[in-house]
CSV table of C-alpha atoms (C1' of nucleotides) in Angstrom, one decimal:
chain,number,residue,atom,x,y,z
A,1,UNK,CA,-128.1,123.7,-112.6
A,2,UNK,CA,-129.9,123.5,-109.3
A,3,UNK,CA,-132.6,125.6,-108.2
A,4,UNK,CA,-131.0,128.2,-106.7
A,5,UNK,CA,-134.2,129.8,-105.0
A,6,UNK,CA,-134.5,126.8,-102.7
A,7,UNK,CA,-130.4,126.7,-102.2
A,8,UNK,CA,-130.3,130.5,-100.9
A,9,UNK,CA,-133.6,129.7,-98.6
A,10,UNK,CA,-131.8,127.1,-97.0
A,11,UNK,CA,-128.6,128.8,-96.6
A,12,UNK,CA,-130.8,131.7,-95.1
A,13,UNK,CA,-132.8,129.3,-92.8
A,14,UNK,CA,-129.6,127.6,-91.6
A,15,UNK,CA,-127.8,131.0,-91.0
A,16,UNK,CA,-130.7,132.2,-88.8
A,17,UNK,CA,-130.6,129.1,-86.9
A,18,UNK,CA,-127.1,129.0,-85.5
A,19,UNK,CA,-127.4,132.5,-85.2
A,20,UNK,CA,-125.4,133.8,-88.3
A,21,UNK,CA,-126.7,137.1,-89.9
A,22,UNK,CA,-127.8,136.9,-93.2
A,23,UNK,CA,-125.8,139.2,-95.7
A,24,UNK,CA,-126.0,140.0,-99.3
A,25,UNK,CA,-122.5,138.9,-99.6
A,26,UNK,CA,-123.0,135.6,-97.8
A,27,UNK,CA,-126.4,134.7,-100.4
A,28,UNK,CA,-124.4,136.1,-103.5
A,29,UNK,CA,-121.5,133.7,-102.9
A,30,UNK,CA,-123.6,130.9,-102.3
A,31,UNK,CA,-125.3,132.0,-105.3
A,32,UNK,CA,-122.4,132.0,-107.3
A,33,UNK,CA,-121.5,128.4,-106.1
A,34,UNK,CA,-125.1,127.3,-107.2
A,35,UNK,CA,-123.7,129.0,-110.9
A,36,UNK,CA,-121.1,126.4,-111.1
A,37,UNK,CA,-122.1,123.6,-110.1
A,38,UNK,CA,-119.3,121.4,-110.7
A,39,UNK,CA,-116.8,123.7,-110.7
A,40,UNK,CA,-113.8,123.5,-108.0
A,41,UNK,CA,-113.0,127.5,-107.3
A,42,UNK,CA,-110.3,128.9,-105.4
A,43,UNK,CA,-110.9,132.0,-102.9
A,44,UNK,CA,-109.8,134.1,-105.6
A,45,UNK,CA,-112.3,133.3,-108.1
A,46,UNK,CA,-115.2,133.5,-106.1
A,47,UNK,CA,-114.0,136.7,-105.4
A,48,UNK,CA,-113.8,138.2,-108.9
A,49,UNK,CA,-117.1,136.7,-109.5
A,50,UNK,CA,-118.5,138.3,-106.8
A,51,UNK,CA,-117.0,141.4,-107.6
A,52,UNK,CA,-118.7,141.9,-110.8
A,53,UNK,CA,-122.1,141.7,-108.9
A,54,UNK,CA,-120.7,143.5,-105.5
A,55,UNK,CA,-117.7,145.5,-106.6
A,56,UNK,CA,-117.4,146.4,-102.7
A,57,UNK,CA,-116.8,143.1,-101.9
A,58,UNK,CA,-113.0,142.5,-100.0
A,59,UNK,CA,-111.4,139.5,-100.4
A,60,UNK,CA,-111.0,138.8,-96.5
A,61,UNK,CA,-114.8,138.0,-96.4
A,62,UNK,CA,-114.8,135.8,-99.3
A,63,UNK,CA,-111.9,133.7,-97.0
A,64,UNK,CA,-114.6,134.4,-93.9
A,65,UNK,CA,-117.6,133.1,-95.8
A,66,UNK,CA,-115.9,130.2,-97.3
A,67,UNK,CA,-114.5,129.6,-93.6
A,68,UNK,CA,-118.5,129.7,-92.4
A,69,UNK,CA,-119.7,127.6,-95.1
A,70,UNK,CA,-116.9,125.2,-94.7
A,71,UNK,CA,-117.6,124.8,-91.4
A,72,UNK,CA,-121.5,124.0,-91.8
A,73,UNK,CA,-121.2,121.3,-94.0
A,74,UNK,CA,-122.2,123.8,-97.0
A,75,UNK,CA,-119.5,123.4,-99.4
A,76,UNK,CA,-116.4,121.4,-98.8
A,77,UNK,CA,-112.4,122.2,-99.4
A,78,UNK,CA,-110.4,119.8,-102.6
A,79,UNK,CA,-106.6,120.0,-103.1
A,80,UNK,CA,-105.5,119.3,-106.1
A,81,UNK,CA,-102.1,120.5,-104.8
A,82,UNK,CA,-101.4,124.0,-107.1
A,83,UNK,CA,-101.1,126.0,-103.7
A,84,UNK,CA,-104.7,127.2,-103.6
A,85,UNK,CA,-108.0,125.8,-101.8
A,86,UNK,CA,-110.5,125.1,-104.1
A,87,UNK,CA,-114.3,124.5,-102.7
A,88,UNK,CA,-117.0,122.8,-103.9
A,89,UNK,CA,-120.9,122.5,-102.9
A,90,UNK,CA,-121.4,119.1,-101.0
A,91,UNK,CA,-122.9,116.6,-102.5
A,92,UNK,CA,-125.5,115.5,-100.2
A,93,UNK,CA,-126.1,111.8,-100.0
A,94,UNK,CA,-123.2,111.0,-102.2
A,95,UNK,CA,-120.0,112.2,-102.2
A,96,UNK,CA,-117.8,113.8,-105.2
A,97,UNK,CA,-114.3,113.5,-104.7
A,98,UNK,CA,-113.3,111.4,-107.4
A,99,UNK,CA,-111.0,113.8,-108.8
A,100,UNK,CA,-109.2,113.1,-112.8
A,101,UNK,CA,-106.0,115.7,-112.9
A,102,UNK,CA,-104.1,115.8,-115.6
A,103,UNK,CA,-100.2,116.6,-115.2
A,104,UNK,CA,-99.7,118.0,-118.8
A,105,UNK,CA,-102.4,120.6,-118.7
A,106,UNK,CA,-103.6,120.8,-115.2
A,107,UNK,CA,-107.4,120.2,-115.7
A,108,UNK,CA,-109.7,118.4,-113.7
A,109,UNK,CA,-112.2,116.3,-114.3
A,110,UNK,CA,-114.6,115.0,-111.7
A,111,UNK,CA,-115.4,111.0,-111.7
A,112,UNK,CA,-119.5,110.9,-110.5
A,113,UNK,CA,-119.5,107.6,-109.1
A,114,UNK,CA,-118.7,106.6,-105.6
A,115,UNK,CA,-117.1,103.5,-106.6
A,116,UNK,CA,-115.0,103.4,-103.2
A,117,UNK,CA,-117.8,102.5,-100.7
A,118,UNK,CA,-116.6,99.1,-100.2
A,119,UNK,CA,-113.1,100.0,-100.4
A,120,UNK,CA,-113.9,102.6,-97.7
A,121,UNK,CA,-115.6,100.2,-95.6
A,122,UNK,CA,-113.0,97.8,-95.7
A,123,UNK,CA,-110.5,99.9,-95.0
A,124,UNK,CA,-112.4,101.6,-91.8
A,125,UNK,CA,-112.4,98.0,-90.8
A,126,UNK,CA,-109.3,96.8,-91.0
A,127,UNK,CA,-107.9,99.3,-89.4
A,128,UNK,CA,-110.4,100.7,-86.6
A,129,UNK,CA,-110.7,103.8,-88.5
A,130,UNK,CA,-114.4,105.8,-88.6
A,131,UNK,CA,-114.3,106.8,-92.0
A,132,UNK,CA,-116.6,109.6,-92.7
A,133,UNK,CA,-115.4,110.8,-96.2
A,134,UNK,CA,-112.7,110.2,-98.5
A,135,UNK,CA,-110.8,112.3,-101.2
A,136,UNK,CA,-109.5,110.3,-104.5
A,137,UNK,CA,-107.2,111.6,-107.1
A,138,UNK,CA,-106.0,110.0,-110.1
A,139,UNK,CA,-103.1,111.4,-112.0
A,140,UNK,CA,-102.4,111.2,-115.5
A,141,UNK,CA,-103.0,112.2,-118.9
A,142,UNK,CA,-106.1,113.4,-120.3
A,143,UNK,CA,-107.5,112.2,-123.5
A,144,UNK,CA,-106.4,115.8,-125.6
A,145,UNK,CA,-102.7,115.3,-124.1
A,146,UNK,CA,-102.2,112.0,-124.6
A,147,UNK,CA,-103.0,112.9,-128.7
A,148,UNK,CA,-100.8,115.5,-128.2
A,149,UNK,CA,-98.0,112.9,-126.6
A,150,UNK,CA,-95.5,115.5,-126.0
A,151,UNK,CA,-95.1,114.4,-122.6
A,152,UNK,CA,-92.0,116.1,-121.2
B,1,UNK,CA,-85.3,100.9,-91.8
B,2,UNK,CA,-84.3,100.3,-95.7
B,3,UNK,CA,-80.0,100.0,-96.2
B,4,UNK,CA,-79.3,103.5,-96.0
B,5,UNK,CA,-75.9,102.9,-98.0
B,6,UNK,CA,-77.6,101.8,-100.8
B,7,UNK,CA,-80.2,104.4,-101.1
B,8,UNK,CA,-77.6,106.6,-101.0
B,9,UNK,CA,-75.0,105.2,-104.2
B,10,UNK,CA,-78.1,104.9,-106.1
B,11,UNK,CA,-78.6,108.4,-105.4
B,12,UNK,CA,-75.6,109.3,-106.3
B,13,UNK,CA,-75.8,107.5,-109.8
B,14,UNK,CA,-78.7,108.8,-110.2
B,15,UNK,CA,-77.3,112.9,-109.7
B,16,UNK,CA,-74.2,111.7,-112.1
B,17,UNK,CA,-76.2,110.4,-114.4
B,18,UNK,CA,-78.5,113.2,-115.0
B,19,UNK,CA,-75.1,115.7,-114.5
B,20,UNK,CA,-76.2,116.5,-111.7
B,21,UNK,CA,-73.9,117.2,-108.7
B,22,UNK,CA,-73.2,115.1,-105.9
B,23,UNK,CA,-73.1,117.4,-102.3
B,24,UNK,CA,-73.2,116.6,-99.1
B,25,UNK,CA,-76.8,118.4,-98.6
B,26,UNK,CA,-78.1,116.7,-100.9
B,27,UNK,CA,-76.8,113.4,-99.4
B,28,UNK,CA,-77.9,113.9,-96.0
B,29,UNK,CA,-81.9,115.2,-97.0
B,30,UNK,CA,-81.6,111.7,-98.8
B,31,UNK,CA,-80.4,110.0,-95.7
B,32,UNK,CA,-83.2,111.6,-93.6
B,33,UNK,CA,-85.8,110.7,-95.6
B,34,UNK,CA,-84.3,107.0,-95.2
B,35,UNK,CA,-84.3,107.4,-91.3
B,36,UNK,CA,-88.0,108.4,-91.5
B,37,UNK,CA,-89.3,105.8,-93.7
B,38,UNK,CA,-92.9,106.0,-93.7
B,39,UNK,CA,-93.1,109.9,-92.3
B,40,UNK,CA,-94.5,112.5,-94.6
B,41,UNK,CA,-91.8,115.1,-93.5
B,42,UNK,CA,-92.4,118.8,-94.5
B,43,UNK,CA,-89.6,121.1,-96.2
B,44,UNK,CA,-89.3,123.0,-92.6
B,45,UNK,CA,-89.6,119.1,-90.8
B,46,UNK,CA,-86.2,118.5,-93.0
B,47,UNK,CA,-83.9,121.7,-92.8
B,48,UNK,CA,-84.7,121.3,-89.0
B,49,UNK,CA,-83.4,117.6,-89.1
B,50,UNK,CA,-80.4,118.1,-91.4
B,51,UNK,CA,-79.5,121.4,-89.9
B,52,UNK,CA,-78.3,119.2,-86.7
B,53,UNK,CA,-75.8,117.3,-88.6
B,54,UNK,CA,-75.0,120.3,-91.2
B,55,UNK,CA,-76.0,123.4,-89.5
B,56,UNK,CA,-75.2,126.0,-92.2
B,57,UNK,CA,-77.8,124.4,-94.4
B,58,UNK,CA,-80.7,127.1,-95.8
B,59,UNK,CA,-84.0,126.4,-96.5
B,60,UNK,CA,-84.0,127.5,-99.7
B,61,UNK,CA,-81.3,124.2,-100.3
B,62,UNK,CA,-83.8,122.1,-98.8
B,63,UNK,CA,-86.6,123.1,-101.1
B,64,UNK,CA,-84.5,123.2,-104.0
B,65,UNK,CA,-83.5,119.4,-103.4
B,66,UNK,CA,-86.8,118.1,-102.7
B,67,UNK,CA,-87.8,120.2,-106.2
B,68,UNK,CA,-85.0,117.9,-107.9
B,69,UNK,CA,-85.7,115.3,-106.1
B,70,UNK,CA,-89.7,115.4,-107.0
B,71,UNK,CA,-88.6,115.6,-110.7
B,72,UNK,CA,-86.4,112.7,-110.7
B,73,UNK,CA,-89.2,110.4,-109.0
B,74,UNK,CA,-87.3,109.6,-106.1
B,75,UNK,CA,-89.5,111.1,-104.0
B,76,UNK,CA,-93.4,112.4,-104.0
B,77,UNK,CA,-95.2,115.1,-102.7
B,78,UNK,CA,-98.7,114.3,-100.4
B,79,UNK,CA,-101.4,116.5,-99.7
B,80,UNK,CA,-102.8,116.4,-96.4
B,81,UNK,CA,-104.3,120.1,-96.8
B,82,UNK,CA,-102.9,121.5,-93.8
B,83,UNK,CA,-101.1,124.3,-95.7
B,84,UNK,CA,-97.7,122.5,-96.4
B,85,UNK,CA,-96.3,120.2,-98.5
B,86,UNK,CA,-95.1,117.4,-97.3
B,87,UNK,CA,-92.6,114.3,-98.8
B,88,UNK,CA,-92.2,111.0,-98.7
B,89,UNK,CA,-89.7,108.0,-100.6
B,90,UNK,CA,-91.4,107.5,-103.8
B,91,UNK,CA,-92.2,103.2,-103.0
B,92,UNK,CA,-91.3,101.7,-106.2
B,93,UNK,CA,-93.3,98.9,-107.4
B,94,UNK,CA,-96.5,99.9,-105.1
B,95,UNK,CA,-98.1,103.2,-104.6
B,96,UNK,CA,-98.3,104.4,-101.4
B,97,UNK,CA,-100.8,107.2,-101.4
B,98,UNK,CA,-103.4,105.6,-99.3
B,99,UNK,CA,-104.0,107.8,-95.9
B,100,UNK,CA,-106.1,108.1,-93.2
B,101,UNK,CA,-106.2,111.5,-91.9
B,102,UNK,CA,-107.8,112.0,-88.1
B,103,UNK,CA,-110.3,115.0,-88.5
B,104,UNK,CA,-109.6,115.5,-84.7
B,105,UNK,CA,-106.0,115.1,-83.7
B,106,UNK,CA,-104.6,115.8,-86.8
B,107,UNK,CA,-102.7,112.1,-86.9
B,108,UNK,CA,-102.2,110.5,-90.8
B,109,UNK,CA,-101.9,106.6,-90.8
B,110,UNK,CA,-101.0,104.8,-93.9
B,111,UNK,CA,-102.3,102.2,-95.8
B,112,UNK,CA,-100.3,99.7,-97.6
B,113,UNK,CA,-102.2,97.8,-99.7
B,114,UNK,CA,-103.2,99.1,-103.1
B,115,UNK,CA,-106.6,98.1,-103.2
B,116,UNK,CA,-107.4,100.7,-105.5
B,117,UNK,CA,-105.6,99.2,-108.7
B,118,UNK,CA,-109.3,97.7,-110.2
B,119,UNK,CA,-110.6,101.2,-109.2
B,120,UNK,CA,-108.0,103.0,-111.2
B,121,UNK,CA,-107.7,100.4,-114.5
B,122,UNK,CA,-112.2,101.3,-114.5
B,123,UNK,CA,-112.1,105.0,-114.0
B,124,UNK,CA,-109.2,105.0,-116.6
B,125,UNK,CA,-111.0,103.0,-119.5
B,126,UNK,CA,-114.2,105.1,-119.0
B,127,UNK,CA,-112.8,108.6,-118.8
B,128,UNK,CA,-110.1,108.0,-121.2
B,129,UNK,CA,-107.5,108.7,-119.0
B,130,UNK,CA,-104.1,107.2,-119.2
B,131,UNK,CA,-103.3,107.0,-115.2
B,132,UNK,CA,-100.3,106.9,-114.0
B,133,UNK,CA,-101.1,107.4,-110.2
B,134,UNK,CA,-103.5,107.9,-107.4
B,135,UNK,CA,-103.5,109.1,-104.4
B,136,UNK,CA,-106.6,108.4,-101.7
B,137,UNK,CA,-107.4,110.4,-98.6
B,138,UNK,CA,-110.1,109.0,-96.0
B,139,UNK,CA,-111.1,111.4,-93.7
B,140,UNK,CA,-112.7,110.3,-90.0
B,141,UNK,CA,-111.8,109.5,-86.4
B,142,UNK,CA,-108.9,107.4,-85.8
B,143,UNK,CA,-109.1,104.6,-82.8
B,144,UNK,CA,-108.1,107.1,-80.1
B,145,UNK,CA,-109.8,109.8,-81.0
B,146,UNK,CA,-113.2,107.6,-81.4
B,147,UNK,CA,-113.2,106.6,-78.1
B,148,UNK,CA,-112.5,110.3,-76.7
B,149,UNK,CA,-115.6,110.7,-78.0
B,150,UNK,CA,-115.5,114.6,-77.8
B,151,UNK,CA,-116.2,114.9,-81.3
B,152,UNK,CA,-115.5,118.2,-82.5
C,1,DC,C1',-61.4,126.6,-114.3
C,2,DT,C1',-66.3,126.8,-115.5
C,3,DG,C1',-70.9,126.0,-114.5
C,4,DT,C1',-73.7,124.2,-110.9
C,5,DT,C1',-75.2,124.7,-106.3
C,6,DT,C1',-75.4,127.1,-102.1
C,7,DG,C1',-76.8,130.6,-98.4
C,8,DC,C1',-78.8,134.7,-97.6
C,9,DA,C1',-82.2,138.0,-97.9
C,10,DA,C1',-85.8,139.9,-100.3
C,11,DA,C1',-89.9,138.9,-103.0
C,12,DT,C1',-94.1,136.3,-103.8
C,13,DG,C1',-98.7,134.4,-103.3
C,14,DG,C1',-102.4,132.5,-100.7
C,15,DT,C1',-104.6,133.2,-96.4
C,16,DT,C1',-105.4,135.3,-91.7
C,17,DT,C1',-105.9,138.9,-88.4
C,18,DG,C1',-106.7,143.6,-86.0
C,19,DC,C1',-109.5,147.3,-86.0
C,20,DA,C1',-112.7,150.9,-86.9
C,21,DT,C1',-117.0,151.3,-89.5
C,22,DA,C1',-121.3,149.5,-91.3
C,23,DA,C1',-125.2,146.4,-91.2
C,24,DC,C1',-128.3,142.9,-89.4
C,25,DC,C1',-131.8,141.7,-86.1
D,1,DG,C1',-128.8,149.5,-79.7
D,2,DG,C1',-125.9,145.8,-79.2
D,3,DT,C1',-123.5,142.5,-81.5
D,4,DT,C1',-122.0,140.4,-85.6
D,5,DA,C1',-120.0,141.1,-90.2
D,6,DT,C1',-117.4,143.8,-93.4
D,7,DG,C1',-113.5,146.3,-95.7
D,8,DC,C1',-109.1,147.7,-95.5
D,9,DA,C1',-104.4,147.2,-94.6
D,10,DA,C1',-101.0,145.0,-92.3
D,11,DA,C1',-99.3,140.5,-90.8
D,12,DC,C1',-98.3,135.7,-91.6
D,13,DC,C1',-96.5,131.5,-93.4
D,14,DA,C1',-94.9,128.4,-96.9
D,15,DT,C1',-92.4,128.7,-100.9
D,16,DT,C1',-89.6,131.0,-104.7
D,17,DT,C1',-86.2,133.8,-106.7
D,18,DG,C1',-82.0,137.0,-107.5
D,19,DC,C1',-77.4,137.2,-106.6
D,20,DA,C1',-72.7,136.8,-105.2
D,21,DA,C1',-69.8,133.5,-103.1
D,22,DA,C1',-68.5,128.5,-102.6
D,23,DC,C1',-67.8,124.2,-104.5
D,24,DA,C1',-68.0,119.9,-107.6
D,25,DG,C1',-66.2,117.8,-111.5
DNA sequence: CTGTTTGCAAATGGTTTGCATAACC
DNA sequence: GGTTATGCAAACCATTTGCAAACAG
């Protein structure tokens, strides 16, 4: 996990700079992201995470926050399509959208590697397109459901 | 524009086959969807369409049929994260899940080729994932908007 | 005829908004 | 102290569901 000191003094720093307050519930979501690194949670977790930290917490500024952060370049928004945002810290320097869903069981795994730069340049070429980020999803099976075969 | 006519019978196969039933809703949203090749058409986008030829139509029809539709394969659902889902004819033989969404005016373009194939046979062998699709989103400026230049 | 499909209206679920109060700076 | 952020409840929007009537086979 990263250090989470050094991720909530530069949420603070950049708060104070473009003249956002700095609130307990603003640091304890970010915190919260730092706890699951990796993990792709919808509004609704991060809010009964919160919660058990910040009972008083109201579900309208978890949407706010996430809003904010979103904004900022903090954390960024994934659909994997099951009628919820999910949001993820960004990945500076690399990106992390290489998404593995699986139909049967709805899991997700995340691919690490950014195997699409030249894809994405190519593309941005071809078709006079800036490209500043792209989202990949692969659909299929996972390895436990594909033992299981029961594909319906 | 693909031969409408023949969309359709092989629709209608298709409903029979599966003991489904064949009815003039579920003809025409077919029919739309070949007058908008290439559009990624939303549920409301289609009940407002159909609704001028068959005005007593509901919505609750059109989301329905695109449901049955989805599940027979004849058509796909896209992601575009604006809040809805939107449609397109499932293109059989190629995938067609490569867009280029305009962070600025909101515009998707599509991208024909399936460059990503390679991609998808790697990613598959080293996650153990048996993938049966993929869909790619690049995010940036489009031609117009770069040249606007009022990035924000 | 019989079971599927439809239209309508009400319910649902995720997200947003208005407003008075509380908290940051 | 003035303004921004919060919590609550109500509003919103896309989608789903229950049900009686209409229709396909």
């Amino acid at each position: 996990m990263i250090n989470v000191k050094d991720r909530l003094v530069f949420l603070q720093e950049k708060l104070t700079s473009k003249n956002y307050r700095v609130t307990p519930q603003r640091l304890l979501i970010m915190e919260i992201f730092c706890q699951h690194e990796g993990a792709h949670l919808s509004a609704e977790d991060i809010y009964r995470l919160v919660s058990q930290q910040f009972p008083d917490i109201g579900l309208a500024t978890v949407y706010r926050t996430l809003e904010l952060f979103a904004k900022m370049g903090i954390i960024e928004r994934v659909h994997f399509g099951d009628g919820k945002n999910r949001y993820e810290l960004t990945q500076h320097g690399k990106h992390a959208h290489h998404h593995l869903i699986c139909i049967k069981c709805g899991g997700v795994a995340e691919v690490d590697e950014d195997l699409l730069e030249k894809l994405e340049r190519a593309v941005g070429e071809e078709y006079q397109f800036d490209i500043l980020d792209h989202q990949v999803k692969f659909y299929g099976y996972c390895q436990r459901c594909r033992k299981g075969d029961t594909h319906d």
